[in-house]
Short mmCIF file of N, CA, C and O in Angstrom, two decimals:
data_model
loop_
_atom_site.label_atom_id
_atom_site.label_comp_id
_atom_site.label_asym_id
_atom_site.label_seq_id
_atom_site.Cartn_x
_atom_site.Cartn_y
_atom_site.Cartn_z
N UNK L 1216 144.43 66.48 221.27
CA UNK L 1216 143.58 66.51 222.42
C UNK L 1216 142.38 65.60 222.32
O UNK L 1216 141.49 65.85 223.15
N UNK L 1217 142.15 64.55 221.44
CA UNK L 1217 140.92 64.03 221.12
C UNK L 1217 141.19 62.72 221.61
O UNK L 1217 142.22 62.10 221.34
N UNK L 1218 140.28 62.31 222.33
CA UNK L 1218 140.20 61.10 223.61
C UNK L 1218 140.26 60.04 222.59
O UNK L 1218 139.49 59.88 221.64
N UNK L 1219 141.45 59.25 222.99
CA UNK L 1219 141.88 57.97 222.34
C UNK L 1219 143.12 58.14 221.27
O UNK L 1219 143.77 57.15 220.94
N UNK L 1220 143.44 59.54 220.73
CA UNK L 1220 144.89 59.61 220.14
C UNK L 1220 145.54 59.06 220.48
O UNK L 1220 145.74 58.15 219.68
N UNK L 1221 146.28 58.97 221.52
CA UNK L 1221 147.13 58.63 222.23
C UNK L 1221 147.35 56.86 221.55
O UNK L 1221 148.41 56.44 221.08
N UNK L 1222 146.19 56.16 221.66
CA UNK L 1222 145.90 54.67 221.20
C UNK L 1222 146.21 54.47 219.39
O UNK L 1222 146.88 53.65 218.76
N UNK L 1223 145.45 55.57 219.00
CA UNK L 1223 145.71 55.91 217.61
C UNK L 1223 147.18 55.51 217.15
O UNK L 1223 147.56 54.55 216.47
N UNK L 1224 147.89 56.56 217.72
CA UNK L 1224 149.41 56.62 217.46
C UNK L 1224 150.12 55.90 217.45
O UNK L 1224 151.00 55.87 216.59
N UNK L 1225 150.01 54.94 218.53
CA UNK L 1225 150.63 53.57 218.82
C UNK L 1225 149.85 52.35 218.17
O UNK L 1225 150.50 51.31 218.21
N UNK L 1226 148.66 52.27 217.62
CA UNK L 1226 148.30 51.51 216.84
C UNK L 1226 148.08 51.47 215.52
O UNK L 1226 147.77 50.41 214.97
N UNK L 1227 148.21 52.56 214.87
CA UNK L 1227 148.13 52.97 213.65
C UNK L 1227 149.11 53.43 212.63
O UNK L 1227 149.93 54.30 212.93
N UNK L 1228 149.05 52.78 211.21
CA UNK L 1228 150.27 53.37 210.57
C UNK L 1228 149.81 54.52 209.46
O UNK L 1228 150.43 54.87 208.45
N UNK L 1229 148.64 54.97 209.91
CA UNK L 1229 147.74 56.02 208.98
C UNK L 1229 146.14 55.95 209.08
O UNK L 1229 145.57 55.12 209.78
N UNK L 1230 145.69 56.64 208.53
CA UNK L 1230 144.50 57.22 208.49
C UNK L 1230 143.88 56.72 207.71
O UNK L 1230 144.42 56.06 206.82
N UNK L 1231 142.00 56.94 207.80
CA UNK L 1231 141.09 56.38 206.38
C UNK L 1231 140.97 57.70 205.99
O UNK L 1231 141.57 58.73 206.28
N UNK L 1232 139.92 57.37 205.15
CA UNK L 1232 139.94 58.83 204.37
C UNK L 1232 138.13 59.55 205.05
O UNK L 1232 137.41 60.34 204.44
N UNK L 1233 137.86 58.93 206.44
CA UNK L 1233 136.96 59.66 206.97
C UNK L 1233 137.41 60.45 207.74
O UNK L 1233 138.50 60.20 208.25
N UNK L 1234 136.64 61.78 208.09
CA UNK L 1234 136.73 62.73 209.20
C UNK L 1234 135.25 63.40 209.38
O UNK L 1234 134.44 63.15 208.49
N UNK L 1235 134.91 64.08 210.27
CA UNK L 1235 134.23 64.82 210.79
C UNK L 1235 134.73 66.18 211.09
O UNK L 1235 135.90 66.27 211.48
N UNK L 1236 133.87 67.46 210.93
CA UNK L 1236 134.09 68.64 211.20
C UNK L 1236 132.65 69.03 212.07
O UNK L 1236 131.48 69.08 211.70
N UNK L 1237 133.13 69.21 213.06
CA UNK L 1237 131.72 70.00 213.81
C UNK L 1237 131.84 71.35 213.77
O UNK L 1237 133.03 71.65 213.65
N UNK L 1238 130.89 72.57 213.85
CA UNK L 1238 130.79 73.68 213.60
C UNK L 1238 130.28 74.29 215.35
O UNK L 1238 129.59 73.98 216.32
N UNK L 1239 131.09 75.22 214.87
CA UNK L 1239 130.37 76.12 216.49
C UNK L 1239 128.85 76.21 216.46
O UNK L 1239 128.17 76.25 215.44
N UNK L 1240 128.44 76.24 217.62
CA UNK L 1240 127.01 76.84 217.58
C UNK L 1240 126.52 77.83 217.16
O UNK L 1240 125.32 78.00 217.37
N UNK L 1241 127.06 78.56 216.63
CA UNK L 1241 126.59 79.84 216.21
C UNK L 1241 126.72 79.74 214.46
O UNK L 1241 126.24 80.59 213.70
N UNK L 1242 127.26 78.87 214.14
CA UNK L 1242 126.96 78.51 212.74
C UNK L 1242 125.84 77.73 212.33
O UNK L 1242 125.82 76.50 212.35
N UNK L 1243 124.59 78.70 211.82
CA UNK L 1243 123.41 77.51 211.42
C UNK L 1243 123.46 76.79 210.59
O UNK L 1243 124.32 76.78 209.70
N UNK L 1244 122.32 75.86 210.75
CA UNK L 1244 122.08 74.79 209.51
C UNK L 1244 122.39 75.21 208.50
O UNK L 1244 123.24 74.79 207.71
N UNK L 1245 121.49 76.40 208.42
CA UNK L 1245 121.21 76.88 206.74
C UNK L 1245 122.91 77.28 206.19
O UNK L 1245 123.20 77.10 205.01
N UNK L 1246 123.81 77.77 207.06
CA UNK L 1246 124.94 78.08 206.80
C UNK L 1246 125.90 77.01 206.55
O UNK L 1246 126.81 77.00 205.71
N UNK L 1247 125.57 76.09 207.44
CA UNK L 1247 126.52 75.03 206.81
C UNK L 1247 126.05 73.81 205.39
O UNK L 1247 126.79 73.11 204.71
N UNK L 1248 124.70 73.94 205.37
CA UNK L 1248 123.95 73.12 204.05
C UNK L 1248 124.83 74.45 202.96
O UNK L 1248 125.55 73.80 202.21
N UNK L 1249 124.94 75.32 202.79
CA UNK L 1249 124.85 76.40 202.38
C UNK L 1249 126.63 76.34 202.18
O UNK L 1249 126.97 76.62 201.03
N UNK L 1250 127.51 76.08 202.92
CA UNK L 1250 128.66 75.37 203.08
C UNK L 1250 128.83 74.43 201.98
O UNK L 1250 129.36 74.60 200.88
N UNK L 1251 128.20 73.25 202.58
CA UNK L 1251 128.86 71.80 201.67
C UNK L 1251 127.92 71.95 200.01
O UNK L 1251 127.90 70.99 199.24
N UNK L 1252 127.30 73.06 199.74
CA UNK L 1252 126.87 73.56 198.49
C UNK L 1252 127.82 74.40 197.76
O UNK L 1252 127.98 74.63 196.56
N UNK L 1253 128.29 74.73 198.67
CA UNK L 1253 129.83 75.69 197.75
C UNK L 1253 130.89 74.81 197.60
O UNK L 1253 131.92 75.07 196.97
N UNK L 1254 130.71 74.08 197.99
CA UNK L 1254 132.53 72.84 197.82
C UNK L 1254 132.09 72.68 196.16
O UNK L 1254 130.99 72.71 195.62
N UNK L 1255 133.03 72.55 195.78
CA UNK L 1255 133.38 72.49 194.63
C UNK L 1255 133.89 70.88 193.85
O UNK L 1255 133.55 70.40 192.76
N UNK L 1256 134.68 70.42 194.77
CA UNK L 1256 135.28 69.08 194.68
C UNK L 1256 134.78 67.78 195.57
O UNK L 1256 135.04 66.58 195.56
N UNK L 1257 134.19 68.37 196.10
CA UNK L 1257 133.65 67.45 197.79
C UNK L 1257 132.17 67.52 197.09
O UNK L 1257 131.60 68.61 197.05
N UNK L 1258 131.55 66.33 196.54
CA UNK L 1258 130.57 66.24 196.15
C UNK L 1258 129.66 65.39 197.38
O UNK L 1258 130.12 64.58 198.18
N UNK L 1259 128.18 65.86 197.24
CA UNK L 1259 127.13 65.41 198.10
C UNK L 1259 126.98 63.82 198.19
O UNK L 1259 126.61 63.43 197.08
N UNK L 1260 127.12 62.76 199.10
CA UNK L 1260 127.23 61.26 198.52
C UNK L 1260 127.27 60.41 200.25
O UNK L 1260 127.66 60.85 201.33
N UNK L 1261 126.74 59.18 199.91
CA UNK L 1261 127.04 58.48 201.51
C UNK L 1261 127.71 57.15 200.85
O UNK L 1261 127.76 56.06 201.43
N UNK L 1262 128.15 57.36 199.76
CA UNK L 1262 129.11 56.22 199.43
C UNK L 1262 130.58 56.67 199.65
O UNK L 1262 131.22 57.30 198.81
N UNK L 1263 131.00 56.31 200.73
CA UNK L 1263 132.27 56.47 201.64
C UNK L 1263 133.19 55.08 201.04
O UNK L 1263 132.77 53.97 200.72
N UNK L 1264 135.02 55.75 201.02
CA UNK L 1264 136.06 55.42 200.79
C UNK L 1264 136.23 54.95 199.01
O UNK L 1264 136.98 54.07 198.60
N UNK L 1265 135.29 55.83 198.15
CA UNK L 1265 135.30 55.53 196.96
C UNK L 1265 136.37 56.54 196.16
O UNK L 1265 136.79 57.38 196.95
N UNK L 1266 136.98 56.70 194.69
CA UNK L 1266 138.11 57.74 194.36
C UNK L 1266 137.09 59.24 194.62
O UNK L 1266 137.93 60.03 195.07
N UNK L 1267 136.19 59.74 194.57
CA UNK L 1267 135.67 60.43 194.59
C UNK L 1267 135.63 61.02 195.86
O UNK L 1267 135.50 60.19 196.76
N UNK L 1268 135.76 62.98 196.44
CA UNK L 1268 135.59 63.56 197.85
C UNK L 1268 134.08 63.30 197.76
O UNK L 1268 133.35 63.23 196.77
N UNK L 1269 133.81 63.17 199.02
CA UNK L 1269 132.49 63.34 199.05
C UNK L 1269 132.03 64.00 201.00
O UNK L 1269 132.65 63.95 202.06
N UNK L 1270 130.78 64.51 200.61
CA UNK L 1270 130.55 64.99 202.11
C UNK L 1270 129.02 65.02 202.82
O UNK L 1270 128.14 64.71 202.01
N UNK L 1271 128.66 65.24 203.85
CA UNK L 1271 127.25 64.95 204.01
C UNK L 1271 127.08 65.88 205.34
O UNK L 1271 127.88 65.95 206.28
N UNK L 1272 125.96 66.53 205.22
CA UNK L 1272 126.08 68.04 206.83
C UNK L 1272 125.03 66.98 207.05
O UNK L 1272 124.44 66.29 206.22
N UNK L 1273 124.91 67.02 208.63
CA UNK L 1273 124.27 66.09 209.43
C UNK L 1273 123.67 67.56 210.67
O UNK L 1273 124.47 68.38 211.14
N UNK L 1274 122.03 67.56 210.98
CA UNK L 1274 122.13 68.52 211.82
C UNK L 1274 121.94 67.68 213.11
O UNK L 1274 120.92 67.10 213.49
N UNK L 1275 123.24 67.75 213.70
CA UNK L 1275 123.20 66.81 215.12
C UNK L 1275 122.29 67.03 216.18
O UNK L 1275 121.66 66.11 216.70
N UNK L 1276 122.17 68.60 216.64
CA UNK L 1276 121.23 68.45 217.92
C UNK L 1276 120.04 68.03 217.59
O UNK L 1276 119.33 67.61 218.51
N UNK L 1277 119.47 68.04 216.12
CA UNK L 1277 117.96 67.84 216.10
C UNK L 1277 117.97 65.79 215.87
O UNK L 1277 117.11 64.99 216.23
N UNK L 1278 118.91 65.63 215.35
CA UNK L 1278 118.80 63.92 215.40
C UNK L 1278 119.58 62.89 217.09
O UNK L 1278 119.63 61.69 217.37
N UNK L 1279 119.97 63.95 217.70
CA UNK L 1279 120.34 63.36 219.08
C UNK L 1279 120.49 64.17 219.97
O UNK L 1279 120.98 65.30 219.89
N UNK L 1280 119.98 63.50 221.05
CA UNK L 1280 119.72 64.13 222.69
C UNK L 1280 120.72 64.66 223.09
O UNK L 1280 121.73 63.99 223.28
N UNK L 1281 120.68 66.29 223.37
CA UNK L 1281 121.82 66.53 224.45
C UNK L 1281 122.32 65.23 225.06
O UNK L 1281 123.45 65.16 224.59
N UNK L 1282 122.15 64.18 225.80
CA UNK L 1282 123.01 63.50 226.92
C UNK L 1282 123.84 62.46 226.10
O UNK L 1282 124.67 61.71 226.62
N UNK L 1283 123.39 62.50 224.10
CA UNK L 1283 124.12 61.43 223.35
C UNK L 1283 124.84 61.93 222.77
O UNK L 1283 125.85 61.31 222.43
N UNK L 1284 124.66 63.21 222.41
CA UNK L 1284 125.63 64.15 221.61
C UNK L 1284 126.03 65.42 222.14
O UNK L 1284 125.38 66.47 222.07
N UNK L 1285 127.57 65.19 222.84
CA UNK L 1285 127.60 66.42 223.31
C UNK L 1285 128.03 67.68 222.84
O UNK L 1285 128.46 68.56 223.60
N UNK L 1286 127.92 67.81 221.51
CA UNK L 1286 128.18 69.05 220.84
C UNK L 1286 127.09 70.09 220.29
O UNK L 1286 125.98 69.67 219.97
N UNK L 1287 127.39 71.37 220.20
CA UNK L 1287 126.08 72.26 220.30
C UNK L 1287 125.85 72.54 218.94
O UNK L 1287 124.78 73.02 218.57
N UNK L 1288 126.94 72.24 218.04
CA UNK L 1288 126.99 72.37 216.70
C UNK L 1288 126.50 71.31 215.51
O UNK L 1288 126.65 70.10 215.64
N UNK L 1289 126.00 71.83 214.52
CA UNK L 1289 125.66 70.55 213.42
C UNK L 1289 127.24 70.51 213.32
O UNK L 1289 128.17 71.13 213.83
N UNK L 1290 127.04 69.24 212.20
CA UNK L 1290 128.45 68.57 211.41
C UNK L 1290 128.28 68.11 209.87
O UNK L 1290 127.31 68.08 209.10
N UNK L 1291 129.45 67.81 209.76
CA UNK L 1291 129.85 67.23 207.79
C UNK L 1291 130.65 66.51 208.58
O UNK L 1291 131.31 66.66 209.60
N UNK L 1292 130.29 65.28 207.42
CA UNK L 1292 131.29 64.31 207.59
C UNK L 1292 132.22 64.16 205.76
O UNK L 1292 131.81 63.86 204.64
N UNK L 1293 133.30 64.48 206.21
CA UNK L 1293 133.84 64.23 204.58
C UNK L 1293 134.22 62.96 204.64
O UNK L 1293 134.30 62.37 205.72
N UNK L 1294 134.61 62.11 202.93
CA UNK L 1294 135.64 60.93 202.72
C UNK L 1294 136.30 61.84 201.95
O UNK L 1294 135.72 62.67 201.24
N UNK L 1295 137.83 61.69 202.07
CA UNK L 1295 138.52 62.15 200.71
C UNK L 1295 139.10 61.23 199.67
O UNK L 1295 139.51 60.12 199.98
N UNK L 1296 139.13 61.57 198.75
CA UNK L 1296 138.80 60.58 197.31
C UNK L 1296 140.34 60.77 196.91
O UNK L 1296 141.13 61.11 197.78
N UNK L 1297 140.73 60.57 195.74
CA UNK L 1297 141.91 60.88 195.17
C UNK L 1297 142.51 61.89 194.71
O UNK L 1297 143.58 61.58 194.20
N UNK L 1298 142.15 63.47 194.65
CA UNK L 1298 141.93 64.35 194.62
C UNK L 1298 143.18 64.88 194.86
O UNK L 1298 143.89 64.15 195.54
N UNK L 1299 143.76 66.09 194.45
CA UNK L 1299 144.74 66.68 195.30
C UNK L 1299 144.62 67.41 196.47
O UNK L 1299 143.84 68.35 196.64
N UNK L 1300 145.51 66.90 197.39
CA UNK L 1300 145.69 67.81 198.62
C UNK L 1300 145.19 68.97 198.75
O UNK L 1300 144.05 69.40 198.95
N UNK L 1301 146.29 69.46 198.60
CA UNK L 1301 146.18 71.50 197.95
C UNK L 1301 144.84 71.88 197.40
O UNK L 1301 144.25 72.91 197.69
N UNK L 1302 144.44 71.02 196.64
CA UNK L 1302 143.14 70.82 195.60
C UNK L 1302 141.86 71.26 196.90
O UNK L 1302 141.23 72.31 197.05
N UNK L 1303 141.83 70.01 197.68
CA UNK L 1303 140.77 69.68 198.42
C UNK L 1303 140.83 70.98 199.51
O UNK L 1303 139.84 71.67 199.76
N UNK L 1304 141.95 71.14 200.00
CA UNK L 1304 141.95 72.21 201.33
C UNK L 1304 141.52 73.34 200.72
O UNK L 1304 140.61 73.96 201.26
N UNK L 1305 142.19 73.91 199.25
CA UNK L 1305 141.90 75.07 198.27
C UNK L 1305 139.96 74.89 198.30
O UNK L 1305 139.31 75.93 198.16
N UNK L 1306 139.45 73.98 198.43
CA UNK L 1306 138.02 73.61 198.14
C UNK L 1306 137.28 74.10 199.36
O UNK L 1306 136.20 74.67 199.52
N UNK L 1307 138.08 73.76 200.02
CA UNK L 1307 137.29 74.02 201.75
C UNK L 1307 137.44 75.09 202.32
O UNK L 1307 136.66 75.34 203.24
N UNK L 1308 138.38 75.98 202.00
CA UNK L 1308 138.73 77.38 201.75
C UNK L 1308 137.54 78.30 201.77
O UNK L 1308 136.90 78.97 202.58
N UNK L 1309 137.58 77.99 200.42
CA UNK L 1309 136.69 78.62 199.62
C UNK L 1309 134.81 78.60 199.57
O UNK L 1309 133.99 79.38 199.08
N UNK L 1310 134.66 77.13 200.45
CA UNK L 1310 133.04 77.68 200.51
C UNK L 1310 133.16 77.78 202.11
O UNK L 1310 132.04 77.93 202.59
N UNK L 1311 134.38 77.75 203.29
CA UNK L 1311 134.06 78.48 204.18
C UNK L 1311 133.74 80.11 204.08
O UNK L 1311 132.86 80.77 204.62
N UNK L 1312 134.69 80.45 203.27
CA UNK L 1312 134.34 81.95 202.65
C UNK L 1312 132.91 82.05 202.35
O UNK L 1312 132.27 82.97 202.87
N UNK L 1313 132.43 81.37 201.71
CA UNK L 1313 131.32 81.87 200.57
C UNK L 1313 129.96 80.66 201.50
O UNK L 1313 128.97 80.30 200.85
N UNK L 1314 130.02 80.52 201.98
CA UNK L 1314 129.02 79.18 202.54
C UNK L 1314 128.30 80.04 203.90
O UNK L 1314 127.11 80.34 204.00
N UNK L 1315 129.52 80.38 205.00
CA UNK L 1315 129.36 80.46 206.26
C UNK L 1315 129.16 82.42 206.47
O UNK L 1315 129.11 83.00 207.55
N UNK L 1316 129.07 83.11 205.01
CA UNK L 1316 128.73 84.46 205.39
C UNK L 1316 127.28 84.38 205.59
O UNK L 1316 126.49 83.48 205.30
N UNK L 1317 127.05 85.75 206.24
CA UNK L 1317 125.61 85.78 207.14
C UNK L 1317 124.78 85.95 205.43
O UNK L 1317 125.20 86.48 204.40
N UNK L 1318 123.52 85.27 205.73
CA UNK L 1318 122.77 85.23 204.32
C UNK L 1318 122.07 86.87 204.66
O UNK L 1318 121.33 87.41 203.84
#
């Protein structure tokens, strides 16, 4: 459902190793800093597409205007590194558990 797949598919023979996760609004800052502190494998870093996961929480509404950003939620942006699969999802698992409970 994400505007421009469609282009993706037909132009692409794979993926980088960036993504974005935005969080509902009802997940705070402190919960998601609190988040990318429990990853385990996904280390803190803005050196992107290196062997290493790495990730960075960005709190969006306070660095852009409702009319530039239309989401109500902060975000993380991960790279994934060389890492295992299973490894990394097992990672993200686990500090949604432990990150996103009410403090």
């Amino acid at each position: 459902g994400s505007p421009g797949h469609e282009a993706w598919k037909r132009d692409c023979t794979g993926a980088a190793c960036l993504f974005s996760a935005v969080f509902k609004p009802e997940v705070s800052q402190t919960q998601i800093d609190r988040f990318c502190d429990s990853l385990r494998l996904f280390k803190i870093g803005y050196s992107w597409a290196g062997p290493l996961s790495l990730c960075v929480p960005y709190d969006m509404p306070a660095l852009r205007s409702v009319a530039r950003w239309p989401h109500a939620g902060g975000l993380v942006r991960f790279a994934v590194g060389l890492e295992a699969v299973a490894d990394l999802q097992a990672d993200i698992t686990q500090a949604l558990e432990t990150g996103l409970k009410d403090a």
